XYZ file of N, CA, C and O in Angstrom:
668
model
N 92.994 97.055 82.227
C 93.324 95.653 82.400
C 94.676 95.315 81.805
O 95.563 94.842 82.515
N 94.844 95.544 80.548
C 96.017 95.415 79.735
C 97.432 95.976 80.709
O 98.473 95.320 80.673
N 97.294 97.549 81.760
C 98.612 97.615 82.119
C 98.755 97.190 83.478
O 99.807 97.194 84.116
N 97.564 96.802 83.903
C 97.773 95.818 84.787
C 98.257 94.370 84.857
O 98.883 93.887 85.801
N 97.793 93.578 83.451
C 98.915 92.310 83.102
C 100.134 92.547 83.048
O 101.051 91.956 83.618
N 100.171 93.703 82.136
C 101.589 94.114 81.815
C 102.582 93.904 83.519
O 103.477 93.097 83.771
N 102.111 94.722 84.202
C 103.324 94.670 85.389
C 103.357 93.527 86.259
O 104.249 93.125 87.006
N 102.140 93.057 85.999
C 101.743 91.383 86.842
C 102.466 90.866 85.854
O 102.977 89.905 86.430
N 102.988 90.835 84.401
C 103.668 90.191 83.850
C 105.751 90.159 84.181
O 106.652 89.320 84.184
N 105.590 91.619 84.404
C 107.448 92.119 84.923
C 107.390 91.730 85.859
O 108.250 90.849 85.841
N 106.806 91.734 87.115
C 107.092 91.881 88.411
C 107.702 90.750 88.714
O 108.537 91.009 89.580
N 107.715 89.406 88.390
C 108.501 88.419 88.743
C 110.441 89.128 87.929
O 111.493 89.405 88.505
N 110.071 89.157 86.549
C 111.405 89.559 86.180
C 112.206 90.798 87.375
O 113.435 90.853 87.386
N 111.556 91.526 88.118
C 111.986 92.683 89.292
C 112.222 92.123 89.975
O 113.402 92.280 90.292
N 111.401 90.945 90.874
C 112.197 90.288 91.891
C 113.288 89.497 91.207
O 114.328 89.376 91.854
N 113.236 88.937 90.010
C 114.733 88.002 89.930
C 115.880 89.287 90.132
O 116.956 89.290 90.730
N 115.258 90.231 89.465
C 116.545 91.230 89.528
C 117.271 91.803 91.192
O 118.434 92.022 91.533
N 116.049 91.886 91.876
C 116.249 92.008 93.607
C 117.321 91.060 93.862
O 118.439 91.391 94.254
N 116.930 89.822 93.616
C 117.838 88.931 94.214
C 118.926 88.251 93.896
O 119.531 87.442 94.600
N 119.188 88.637 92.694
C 120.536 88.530 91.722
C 121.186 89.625 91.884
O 122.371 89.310 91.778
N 121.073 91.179 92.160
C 121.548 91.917 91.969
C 122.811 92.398 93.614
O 122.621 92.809 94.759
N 123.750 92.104 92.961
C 125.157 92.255 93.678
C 125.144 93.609 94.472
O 125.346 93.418 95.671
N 124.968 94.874 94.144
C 125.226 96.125 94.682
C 123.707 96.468 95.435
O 122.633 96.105 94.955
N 123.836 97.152 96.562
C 122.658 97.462 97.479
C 121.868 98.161 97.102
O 120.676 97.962 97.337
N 122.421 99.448 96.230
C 121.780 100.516 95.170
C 121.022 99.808 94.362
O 119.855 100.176 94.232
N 121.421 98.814 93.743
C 120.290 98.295 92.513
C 119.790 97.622 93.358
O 118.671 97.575 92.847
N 119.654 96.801 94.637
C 118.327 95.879 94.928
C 117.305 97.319 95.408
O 116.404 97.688 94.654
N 117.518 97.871 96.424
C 116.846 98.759 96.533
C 116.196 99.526 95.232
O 114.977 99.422 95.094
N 116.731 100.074 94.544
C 116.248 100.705 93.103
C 114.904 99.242 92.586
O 113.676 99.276 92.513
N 115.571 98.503 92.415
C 114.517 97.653 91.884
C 113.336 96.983 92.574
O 112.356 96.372 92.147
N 113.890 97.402 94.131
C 112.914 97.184 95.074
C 111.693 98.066 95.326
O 110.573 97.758 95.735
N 112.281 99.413 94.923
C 111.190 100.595 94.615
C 110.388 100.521 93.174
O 109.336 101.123 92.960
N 111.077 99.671 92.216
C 110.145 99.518 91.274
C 108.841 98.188 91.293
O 107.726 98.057 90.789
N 109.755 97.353 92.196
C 108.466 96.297 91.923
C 107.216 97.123 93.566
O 106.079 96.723 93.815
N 107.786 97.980 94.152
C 106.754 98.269 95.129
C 105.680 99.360 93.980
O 104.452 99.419 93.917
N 106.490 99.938 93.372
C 105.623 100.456 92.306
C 104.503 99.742 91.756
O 103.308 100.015 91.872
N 105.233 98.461 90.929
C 104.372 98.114 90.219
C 103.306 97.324 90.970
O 102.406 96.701 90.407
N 103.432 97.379 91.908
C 102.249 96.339 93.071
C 101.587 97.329 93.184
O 100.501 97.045 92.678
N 101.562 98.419 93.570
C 100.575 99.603 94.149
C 99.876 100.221 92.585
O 98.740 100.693 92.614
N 100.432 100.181 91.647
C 99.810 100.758 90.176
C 98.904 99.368 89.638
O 97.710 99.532 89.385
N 99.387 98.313 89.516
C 98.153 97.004 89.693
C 97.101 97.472 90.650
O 96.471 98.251 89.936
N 96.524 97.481 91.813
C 96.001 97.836 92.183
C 94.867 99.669 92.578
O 93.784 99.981 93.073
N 95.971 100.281 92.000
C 95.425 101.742 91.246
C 94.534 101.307 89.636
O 93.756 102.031 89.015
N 94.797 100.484 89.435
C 94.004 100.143 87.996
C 92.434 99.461 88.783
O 91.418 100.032 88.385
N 92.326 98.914 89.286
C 91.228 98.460 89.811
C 90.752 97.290 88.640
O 89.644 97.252 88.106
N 91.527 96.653 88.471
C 91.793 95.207 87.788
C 91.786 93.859 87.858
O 92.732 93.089 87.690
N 89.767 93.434 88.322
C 90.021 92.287 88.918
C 90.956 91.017 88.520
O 91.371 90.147 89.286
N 91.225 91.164 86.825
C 92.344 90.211 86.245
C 93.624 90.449 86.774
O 94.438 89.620 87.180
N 93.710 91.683 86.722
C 95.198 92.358 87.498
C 95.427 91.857 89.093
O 96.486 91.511 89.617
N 94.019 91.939 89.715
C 94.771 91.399 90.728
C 94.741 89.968 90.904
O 95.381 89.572 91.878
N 94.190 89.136 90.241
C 94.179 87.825 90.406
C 95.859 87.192 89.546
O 96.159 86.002 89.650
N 96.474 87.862 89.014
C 97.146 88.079 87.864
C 98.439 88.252 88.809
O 99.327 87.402 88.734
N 98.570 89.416 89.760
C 99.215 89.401 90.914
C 99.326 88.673 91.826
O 100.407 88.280 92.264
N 97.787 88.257 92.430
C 98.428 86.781 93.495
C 98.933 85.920 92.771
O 99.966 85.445 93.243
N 98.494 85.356 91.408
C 99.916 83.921 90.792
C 101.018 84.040 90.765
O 101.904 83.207 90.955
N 101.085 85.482 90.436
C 103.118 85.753 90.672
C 103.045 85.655 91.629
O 103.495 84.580 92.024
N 102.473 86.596 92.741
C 103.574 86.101 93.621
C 103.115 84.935 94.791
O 103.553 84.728 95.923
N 102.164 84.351 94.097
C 102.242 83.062 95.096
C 103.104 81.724 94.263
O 103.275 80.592 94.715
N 103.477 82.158 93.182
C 103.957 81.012 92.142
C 105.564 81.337 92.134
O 106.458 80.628 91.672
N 105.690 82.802 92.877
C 107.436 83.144 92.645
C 107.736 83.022 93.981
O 108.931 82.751 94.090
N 106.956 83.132 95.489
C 107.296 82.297 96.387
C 107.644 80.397 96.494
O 108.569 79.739 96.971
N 106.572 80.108 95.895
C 106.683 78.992 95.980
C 107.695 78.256 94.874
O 107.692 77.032 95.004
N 108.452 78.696 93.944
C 109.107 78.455 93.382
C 110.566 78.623 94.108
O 111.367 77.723 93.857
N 110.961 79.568 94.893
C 111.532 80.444 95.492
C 112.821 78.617 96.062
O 112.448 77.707 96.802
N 113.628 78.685 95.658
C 114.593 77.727 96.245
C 115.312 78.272 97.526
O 115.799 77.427 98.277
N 115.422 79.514 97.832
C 116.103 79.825 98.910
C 115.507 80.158 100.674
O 116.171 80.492 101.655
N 114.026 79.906 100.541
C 112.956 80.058 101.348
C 112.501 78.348 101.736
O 112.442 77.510 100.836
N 112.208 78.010 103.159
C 111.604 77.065 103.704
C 110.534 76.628 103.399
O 109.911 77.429 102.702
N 110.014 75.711 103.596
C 108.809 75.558 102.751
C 107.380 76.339 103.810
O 106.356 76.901 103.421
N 107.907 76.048 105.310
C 107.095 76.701 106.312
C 107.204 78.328 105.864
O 106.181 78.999 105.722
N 108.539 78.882 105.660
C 108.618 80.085 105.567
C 107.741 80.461 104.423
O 107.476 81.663 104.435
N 107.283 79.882 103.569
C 106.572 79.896 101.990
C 105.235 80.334 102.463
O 104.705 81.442 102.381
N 104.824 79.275 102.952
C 103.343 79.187 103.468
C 102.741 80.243 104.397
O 101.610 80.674 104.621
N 104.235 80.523 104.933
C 104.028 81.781 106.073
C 103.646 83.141 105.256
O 102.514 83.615 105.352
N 104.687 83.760 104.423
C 105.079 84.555 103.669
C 103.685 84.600 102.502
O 103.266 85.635 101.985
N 103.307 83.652 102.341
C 102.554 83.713 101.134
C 100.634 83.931 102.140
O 99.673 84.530 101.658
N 100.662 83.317 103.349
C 99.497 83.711 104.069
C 99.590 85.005 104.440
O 98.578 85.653 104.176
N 100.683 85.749 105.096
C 101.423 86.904 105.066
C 100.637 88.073 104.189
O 99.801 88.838 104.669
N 101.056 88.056 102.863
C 100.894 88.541 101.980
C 99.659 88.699 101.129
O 99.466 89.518 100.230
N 98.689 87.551 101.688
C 97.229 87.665 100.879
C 96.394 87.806 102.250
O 95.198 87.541 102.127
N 96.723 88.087 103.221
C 96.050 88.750 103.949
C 96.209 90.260 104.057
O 95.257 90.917 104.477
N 97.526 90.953 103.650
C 97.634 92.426 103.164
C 97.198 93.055 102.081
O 96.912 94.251 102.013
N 97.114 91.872 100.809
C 96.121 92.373 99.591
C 95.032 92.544 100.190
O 94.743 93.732 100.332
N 94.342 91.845 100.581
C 92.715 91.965 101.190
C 92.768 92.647 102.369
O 91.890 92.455 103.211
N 93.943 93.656 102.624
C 93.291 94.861 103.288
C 93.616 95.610 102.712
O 93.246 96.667 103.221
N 94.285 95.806 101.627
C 94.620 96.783 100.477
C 93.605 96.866 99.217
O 93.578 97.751 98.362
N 92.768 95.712 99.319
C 91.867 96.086 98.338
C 91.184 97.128 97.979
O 90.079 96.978 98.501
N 91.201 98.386 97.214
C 90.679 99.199 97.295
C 89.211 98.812 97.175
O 88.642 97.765 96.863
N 88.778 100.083 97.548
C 87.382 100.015 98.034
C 86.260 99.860 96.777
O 85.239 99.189 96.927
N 86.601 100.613 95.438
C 85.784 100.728 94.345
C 85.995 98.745 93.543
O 85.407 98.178 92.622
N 86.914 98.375 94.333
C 87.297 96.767 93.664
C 86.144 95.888 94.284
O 85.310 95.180 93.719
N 86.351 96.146 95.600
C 85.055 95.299 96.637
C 83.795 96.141 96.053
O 84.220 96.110 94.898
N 83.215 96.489 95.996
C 82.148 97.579 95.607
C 81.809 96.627 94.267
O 81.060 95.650 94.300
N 82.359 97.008 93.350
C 81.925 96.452 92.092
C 82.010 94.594 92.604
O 81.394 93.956 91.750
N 82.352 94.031 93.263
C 82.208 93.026 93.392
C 81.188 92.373 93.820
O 80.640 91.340 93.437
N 80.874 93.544 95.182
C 79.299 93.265 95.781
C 78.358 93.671 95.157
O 77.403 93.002 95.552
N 77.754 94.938 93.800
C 77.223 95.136 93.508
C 77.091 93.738 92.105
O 75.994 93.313 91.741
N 77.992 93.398 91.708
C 78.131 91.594 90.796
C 77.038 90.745 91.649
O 75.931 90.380 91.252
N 77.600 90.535 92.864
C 76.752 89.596 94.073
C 75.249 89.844 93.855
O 74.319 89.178 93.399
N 75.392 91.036 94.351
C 74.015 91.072 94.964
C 72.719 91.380 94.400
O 71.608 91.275 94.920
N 73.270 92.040 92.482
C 72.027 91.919 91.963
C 72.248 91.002 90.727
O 71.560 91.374 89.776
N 73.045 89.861 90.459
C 73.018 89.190 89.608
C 73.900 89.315 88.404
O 74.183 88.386 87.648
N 74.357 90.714 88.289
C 75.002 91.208 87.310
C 76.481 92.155 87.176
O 77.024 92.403 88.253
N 76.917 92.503 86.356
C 78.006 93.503 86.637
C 77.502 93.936 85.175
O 76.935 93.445 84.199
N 77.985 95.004 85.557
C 77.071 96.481 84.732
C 78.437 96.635 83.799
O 78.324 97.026 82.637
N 79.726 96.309 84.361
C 80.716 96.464 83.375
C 81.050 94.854 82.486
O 81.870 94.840 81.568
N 80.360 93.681 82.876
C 80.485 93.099 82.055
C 79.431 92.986 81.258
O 79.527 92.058 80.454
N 78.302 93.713 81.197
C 77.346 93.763 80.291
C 77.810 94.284 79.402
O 77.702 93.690 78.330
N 78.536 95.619 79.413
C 79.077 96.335 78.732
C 80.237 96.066 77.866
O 80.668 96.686 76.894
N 80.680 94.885 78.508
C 81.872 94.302 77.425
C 81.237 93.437 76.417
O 81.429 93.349 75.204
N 80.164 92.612 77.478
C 79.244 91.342 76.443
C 78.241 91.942 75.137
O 77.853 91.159 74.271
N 77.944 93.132 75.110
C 77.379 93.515 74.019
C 78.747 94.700 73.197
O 78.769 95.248 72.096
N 79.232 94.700 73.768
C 80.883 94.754 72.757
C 81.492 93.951 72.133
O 81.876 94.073 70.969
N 81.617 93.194 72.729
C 82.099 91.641 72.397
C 80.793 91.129 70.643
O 80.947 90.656 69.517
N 79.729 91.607 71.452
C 78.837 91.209 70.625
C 79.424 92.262 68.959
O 79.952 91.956 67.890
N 79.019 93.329 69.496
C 79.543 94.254 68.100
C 80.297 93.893 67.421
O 79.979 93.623 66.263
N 81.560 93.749 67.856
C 83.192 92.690 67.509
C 82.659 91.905 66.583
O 82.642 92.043 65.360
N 82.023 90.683 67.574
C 81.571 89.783 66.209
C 80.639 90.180 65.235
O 80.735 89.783 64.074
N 79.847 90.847 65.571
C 79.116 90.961 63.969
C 80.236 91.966 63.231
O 80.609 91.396 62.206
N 80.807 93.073 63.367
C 81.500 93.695 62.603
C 82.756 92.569 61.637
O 83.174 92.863 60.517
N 83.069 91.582 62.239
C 84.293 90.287 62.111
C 83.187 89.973 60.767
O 83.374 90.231 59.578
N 81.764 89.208 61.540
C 81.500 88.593 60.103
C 80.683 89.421 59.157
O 80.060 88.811 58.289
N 80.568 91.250 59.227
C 80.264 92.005 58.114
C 81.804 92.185 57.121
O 81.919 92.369 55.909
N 83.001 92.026 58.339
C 83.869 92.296 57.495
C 85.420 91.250 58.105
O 86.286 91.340 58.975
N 84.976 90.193 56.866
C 86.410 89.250 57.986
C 87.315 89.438 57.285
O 88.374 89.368 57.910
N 87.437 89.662 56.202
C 89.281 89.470 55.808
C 89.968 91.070 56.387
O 91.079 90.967 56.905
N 89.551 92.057 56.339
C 89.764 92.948 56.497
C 89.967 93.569 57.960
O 90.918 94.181 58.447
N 88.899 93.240 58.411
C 88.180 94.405 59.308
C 87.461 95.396 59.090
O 86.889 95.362 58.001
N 87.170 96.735 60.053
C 86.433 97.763 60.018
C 87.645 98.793 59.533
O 87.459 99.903 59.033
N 88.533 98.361 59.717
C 90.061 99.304 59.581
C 90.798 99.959 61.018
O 90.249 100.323 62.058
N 91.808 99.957 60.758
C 92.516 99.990 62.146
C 91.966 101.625 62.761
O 91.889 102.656 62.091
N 91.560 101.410 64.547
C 91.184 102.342 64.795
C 89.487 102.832 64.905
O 88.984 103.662 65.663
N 88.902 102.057 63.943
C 87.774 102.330 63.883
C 86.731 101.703 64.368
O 85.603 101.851 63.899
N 87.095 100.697 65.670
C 86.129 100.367 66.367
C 85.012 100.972 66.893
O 83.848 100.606 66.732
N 85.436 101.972 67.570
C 84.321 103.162 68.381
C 83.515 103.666 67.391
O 82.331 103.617 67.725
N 83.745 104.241 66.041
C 83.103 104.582 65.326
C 82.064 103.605 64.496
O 81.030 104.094 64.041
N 82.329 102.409 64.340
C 81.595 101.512 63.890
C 80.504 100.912 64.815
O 79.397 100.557 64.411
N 81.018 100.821 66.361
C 80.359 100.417 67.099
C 79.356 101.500 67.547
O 78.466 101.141 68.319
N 79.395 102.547 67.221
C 77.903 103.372 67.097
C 76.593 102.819 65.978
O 75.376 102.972 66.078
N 77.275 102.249 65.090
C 76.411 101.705 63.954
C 75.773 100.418 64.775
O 74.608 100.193 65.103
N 76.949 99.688 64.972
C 76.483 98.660 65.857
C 75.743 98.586 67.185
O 75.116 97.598 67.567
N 75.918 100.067 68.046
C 75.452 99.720 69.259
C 74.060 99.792 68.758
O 73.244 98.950 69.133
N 73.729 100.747 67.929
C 71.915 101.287 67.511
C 71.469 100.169 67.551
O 70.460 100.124 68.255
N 71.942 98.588 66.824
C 71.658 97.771 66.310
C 71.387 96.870 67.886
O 70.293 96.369 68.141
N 72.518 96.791 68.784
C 72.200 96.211 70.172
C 71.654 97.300 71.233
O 72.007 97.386 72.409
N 70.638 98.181 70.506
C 70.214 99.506 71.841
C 70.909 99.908 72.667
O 70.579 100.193 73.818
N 71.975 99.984 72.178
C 73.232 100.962 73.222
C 73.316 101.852 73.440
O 73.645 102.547 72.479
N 73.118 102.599 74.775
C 72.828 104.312 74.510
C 74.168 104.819 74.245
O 74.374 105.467 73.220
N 75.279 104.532 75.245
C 76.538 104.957 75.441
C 77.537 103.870 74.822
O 77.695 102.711 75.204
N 78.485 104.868 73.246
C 79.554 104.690 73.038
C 80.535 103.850 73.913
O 81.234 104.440 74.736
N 80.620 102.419 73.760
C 81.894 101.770 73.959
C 83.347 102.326 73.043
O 83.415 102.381 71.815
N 84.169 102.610 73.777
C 85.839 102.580 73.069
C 86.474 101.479 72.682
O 86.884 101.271 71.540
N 86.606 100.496 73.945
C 87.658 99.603 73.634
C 86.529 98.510 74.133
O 85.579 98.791 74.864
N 86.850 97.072 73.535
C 85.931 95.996 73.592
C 86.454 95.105 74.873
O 85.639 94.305 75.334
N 87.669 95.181 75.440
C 88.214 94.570 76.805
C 88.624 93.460 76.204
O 88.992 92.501 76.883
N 88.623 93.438 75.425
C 89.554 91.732 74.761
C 90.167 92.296 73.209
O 89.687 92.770 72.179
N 91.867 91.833 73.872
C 92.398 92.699 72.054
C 92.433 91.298 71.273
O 93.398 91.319 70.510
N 91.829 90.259 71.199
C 91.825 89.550 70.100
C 90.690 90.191 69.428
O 90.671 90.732 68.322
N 89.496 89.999 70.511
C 88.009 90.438 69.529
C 88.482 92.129 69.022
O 88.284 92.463 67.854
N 88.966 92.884 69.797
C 89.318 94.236 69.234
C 90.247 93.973 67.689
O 90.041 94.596 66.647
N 90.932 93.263 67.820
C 92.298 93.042 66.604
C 90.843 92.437 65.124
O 90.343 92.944 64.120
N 90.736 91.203 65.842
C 89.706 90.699 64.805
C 88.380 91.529 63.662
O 87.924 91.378 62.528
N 88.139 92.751 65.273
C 87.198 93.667 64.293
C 87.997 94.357 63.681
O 87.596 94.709 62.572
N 88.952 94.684 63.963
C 89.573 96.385 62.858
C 90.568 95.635 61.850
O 90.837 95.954 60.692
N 90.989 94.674 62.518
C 92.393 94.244 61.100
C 91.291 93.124 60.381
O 91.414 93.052 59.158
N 90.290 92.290 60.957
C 89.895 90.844 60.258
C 90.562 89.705 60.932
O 91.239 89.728 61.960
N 90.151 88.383 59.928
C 90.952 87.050 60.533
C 92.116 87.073 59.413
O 93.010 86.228 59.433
């Protein structure tokens, strides 16, 4: 999730650079990087990532002073009709399996992480567990929420920061 914000976060700074950039070599060059970073958002399989992606670029079209406003609307229907045939397949999948039985199996898995987080925060708030030592603590903790399988990372770096460093 995290390097999927990350490039949903550059990718507007790549297009300013596309379209500021004077020599043909650098728009192209930077044109191969933001095609990069659109296709690696979507290699992450990041439903934040991709929702994260349509605001840029429906918020850097529509910001866009040098485009029509028809051409906007065009360009921007354009374009979210090619995500949604680019959606990879394991993205829709986990979406319908959310649907159709009530749940997502990976946000259970964050919500009793999340859970660990906080009790580890209020076994240990000024501190933390110590940097790094989430996974290892959260074995103590999962026993405690019947977790069979070791969580690593909790999917939120505040609650992650909060357990290992404290408040």
């Amino acid at each position: 999730n995290d390097l999927s914000l990350i490039m949903s976060i550059t990718l507007p700074l790549t297009i300013y650079m596309i379209s500021t950039a004077k020599n043909a070599f650098v728009r192209i060059l930077f044109s191969l990087v933001a095609l990069t970073q659109f296709f690696a958002i979507f290699n992450t399989i990041s439903r934040a990532g991709l929702l994260a992606l349509c605001l840029v670029i429906f918020i850097t079209l529509w910001e866009s002073k040098r485009v029509s406003k028809i051409m906007k609307i065009t360009m921007i229907s354009v374009i979210a009709a090619g995500m949604l045939a680019l959606i990879p397949y394991q993205l829709s999948k986990r979406s319908d399996q959310a649907s159709l039985s009530g749940s997502d199996d990976s946000m259970q898995m964050r919500l009793k992480a999340w859970k660990a987080a906080c009790i580890m925060v209020y076994h240990y708030p000024l501190f933390g567990v110590g940097d790094g030592n989430f996974s290892s603590n959260y074995k103590i903790y999962g026993e405690f929420l019947r977790r069979d399988k070791p969580t690593i990372e909790t999917h939120n770096t505040v609650m992650h920061v909060a357990a290992e460093s404290g408040l």
